[in-house]
CSV table of C-alpha atoms in Angstrom, one decimal:
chain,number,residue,atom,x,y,z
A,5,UNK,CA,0.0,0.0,0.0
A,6,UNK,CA,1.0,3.9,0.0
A,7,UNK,CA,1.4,3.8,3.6
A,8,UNK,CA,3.4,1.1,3.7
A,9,UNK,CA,5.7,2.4,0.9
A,10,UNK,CA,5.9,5.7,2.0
A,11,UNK,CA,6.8,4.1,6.0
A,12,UNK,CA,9.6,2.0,4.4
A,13,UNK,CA,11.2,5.1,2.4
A,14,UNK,CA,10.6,7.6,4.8
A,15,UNK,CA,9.2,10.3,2.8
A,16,UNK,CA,12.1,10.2,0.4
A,17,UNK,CA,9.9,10.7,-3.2
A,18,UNK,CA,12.8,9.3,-5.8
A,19,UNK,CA,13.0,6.0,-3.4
A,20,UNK,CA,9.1,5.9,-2.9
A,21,UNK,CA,8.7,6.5,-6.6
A,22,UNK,CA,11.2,3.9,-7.2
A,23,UNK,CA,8.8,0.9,-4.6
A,24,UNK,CA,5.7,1.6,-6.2
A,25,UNK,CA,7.0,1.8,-9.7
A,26,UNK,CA,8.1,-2.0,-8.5
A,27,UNK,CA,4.7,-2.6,-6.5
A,28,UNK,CA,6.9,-4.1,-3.5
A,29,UNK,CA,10.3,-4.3,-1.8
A,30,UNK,CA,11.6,-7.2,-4.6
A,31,UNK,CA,15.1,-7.3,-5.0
A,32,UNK,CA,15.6,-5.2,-8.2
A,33,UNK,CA,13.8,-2.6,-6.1
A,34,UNK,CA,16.1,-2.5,-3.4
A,35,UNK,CA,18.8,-2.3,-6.3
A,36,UNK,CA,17.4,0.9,-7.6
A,37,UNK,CA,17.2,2.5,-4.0
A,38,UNK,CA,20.7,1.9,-3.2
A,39,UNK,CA,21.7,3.1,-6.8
A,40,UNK,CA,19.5,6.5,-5.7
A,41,UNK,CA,21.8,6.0,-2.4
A,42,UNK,CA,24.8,5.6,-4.4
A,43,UNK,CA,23.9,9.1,-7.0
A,44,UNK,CA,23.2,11.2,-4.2
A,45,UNK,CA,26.0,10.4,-2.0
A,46,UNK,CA,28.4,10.7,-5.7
A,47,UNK,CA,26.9,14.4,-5.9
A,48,UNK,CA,28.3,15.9,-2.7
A,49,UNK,CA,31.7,17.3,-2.9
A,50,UNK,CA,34.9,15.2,-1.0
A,51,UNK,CA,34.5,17.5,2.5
A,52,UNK,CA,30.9,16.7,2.8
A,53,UNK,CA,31.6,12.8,1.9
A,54,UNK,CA,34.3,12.5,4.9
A,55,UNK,CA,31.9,14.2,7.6
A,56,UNK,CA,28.6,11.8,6.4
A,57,UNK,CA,30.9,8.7,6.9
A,58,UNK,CA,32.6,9.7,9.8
A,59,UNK,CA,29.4,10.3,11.9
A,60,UNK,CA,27.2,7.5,10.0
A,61,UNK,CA,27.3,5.6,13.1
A,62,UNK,CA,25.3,7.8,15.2
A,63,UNK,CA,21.5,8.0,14.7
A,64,UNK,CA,22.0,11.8,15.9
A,65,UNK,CA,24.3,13.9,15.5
A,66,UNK,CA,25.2,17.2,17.4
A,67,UNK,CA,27.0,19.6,16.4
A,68,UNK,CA,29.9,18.3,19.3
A,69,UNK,CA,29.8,14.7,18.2
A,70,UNK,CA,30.2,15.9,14.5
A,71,UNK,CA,33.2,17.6,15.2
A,72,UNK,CA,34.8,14.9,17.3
A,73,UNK,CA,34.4,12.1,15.0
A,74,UNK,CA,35.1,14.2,11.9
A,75,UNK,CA,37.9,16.0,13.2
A,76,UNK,CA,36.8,18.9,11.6
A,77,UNK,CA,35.2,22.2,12.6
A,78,UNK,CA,33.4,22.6,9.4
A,79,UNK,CA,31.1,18.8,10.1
A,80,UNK,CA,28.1,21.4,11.6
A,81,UNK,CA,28.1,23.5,8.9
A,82,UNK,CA,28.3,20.8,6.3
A,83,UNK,CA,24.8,18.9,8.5
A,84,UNK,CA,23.3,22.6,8.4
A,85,UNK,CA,23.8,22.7,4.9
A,86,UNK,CA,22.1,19.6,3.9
A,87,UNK,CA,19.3,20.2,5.8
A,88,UNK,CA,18.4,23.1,4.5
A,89,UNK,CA,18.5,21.6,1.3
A,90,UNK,CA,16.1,19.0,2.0
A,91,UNK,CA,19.2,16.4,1.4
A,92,UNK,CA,18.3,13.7,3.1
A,93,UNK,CA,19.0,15.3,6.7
A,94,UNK,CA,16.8,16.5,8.4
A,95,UNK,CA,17.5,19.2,11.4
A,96,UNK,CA,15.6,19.4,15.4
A,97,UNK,CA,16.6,22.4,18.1
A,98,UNK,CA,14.7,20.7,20.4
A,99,UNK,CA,16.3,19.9,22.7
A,100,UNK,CA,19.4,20.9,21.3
A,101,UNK,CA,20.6,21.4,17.7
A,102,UNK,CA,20.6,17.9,16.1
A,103,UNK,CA,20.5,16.1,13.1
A,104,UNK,CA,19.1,12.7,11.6
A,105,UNK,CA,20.4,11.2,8.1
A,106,UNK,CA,17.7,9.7,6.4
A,107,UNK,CA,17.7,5.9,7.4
A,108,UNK,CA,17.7,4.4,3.8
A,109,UNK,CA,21.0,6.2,3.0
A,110,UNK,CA,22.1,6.0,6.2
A,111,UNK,CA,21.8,2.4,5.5
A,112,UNK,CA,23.9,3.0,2.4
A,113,UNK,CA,26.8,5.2,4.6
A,114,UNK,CA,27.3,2.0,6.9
A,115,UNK,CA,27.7,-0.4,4.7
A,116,UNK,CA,29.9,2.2,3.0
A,117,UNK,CA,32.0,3.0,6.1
A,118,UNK,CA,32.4,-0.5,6.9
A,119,UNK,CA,34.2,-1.7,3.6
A,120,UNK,CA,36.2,1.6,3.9
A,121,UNK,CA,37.5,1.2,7.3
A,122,UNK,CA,37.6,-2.7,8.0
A,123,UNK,CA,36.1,-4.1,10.8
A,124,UNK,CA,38.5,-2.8,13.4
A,125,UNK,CA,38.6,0.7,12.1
A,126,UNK,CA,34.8,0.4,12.3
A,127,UNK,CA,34.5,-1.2,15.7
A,128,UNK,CA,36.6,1.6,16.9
A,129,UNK,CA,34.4,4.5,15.2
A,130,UNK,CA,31.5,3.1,17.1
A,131,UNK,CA,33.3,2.5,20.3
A,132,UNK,CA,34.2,6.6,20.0
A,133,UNK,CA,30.6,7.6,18.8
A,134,UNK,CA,29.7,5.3,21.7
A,135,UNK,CA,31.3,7.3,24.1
A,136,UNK,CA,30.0,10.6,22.7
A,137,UNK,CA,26.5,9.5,23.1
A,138,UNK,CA,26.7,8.2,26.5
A,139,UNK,CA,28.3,11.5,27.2
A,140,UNK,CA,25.6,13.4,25.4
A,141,UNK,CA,23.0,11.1,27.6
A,142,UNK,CA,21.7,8.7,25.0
A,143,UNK,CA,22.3,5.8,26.4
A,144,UNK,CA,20.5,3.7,24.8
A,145,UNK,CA,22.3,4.4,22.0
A,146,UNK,CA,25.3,4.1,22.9
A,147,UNK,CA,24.7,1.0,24.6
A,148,UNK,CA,23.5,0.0,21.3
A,149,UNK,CA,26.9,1.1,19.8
A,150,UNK,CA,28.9,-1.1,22.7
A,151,UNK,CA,27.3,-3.7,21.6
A,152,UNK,CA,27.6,-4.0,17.4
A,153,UNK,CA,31.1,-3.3,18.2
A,154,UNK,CA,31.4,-5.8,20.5
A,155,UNK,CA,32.6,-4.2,23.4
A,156,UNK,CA,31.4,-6.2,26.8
A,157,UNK,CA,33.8,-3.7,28.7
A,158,UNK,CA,32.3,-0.1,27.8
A,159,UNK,CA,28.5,-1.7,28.0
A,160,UNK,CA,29.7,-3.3,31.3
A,161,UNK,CA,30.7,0.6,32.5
A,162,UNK,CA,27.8,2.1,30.9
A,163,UNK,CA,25.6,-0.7,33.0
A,164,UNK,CA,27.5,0.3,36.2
A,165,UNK,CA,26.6,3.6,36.2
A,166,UNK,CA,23.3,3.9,34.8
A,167,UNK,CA,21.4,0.4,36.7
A,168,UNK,CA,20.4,2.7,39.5
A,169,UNK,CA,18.6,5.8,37.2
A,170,UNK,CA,17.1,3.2,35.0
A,171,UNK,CA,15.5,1.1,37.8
A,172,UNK,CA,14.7,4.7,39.5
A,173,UNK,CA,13.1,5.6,36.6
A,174,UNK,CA,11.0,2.4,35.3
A,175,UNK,CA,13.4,1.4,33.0
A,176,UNK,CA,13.7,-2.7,33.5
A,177,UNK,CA,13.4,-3.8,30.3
A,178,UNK,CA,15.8,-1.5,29.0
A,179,UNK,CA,18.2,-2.8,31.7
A,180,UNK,CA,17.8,-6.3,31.1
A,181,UNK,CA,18.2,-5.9,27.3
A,182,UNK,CA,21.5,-4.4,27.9
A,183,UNK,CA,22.8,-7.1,30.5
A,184,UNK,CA,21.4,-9.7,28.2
A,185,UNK,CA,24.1,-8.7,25.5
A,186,UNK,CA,27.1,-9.2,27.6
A,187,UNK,CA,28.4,-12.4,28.1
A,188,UNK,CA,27.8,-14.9,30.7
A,189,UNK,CA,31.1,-14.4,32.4
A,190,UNK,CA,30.7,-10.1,32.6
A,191,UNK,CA,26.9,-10.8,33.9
A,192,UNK,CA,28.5,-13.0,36.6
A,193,UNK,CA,29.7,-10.2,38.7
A,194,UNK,CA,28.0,-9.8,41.8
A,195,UNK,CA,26.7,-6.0,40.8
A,196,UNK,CA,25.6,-7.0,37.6
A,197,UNK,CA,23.5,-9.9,39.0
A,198,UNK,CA,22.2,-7.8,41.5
A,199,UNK,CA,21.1,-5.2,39.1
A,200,UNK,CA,19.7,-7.2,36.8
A,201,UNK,CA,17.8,-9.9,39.7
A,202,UNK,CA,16.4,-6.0,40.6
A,203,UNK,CA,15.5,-5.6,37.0
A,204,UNK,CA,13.6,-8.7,36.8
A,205,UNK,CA,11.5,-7.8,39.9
A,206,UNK,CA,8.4,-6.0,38.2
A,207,UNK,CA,8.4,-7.8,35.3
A,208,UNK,CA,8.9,-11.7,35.9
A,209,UNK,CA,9.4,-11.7,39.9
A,210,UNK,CA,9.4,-16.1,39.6
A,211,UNK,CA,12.5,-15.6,38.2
């Protein structure tokens, strides 16, 4: 249906026009998005390129995590740009300047960033954007980050500190989703088996 086309693309028209043109998501239809994907990251010029894949990782991106994982001062400018232009960023000030890369071509920017950098140059940009999140006080996200890269030791911190605000604030599931990805040898410590035997209180207390 529309709304089901329009859901999967997001709004984007040329990726939308492209589904219904195909009637579904069949293969060859997911060949001509990621060719759109492909053409609109080809038109941006080499600064813009290096900011979009250095930041990819994050679902948003502030003007401090831009500059951080780009290295360059110009990464806001270059988001503030594209938004403007409708180029598949979008732009919030609420709460604080942000912005969102469309996920279809976000999509495309992983798997872009990933051949680019190799596995451990990739783990390592998420670790960083990790960081930058937690710091920025998504932690959801950047728990989500800890764990695609694999890292049991900066989800096992990020778990540390937050278990107390996230049982404080009716967050269980949450909690337990996070201690669920660490292995069985991390969840063994005694805090961590506290936490998450706290966790499991409200929501399956036979456990």
């Amino acid at each position: 249906t529309l709304d089901a086309a329009w859901a999967l693309t997001g709004g984007w028209a040329a990726a939308l026009a492209m589904l219904l043109r195909h009637g579904e998501a069949t293969p060859a239809a997911e060949r001509g998005i990621d060719s759109l994907a492909a053409e609109a990251w080809r038109m941006l010029p080499e600064s813009a390129r290096a900011h979009l894949l250095a930041t990819c990782v994050l679902q948003t991106i502030t003007p401090q995590s831009a500059v951080s994982l780009s290295g360059s001062p110009e990464a806001p400018e270059t988001f503030k740009a594209l938004a403007a232009d409708c180029y598949l960023v979008s732009q919030t000030e609420s709460p604080a300047l942000a912005w969102r890369v469309h996920p279809l071509w976000r999509t495309y920017l992983l798997s872009l960033a990933g051949d680019r950098l190799g596995s451990a140059g990739f783990s390592d940009l998420q670790r960083r954007a990790a960081g930058l999140a937690r710091g920025e006080g998504r932690l959801d996200e950047a728990a989500g980050l800890y764990i695609e890269a694999g890292d049991a030791a900066g989800l096992r911190e990020l778990i540390s500190v937050a278990a107390r605000d996230c049982l404080r604030e009716g967050r269980h599931l949450q909690l337990l989703r996070w201690l669920a990805a660490l292995p069985a040898e991390e969840r063994a410590d005694p805090w961590l088996s506290y936490w998450e035997g706290v966790a499991r209180m409200p929501v399956d207390p036979k456990q």
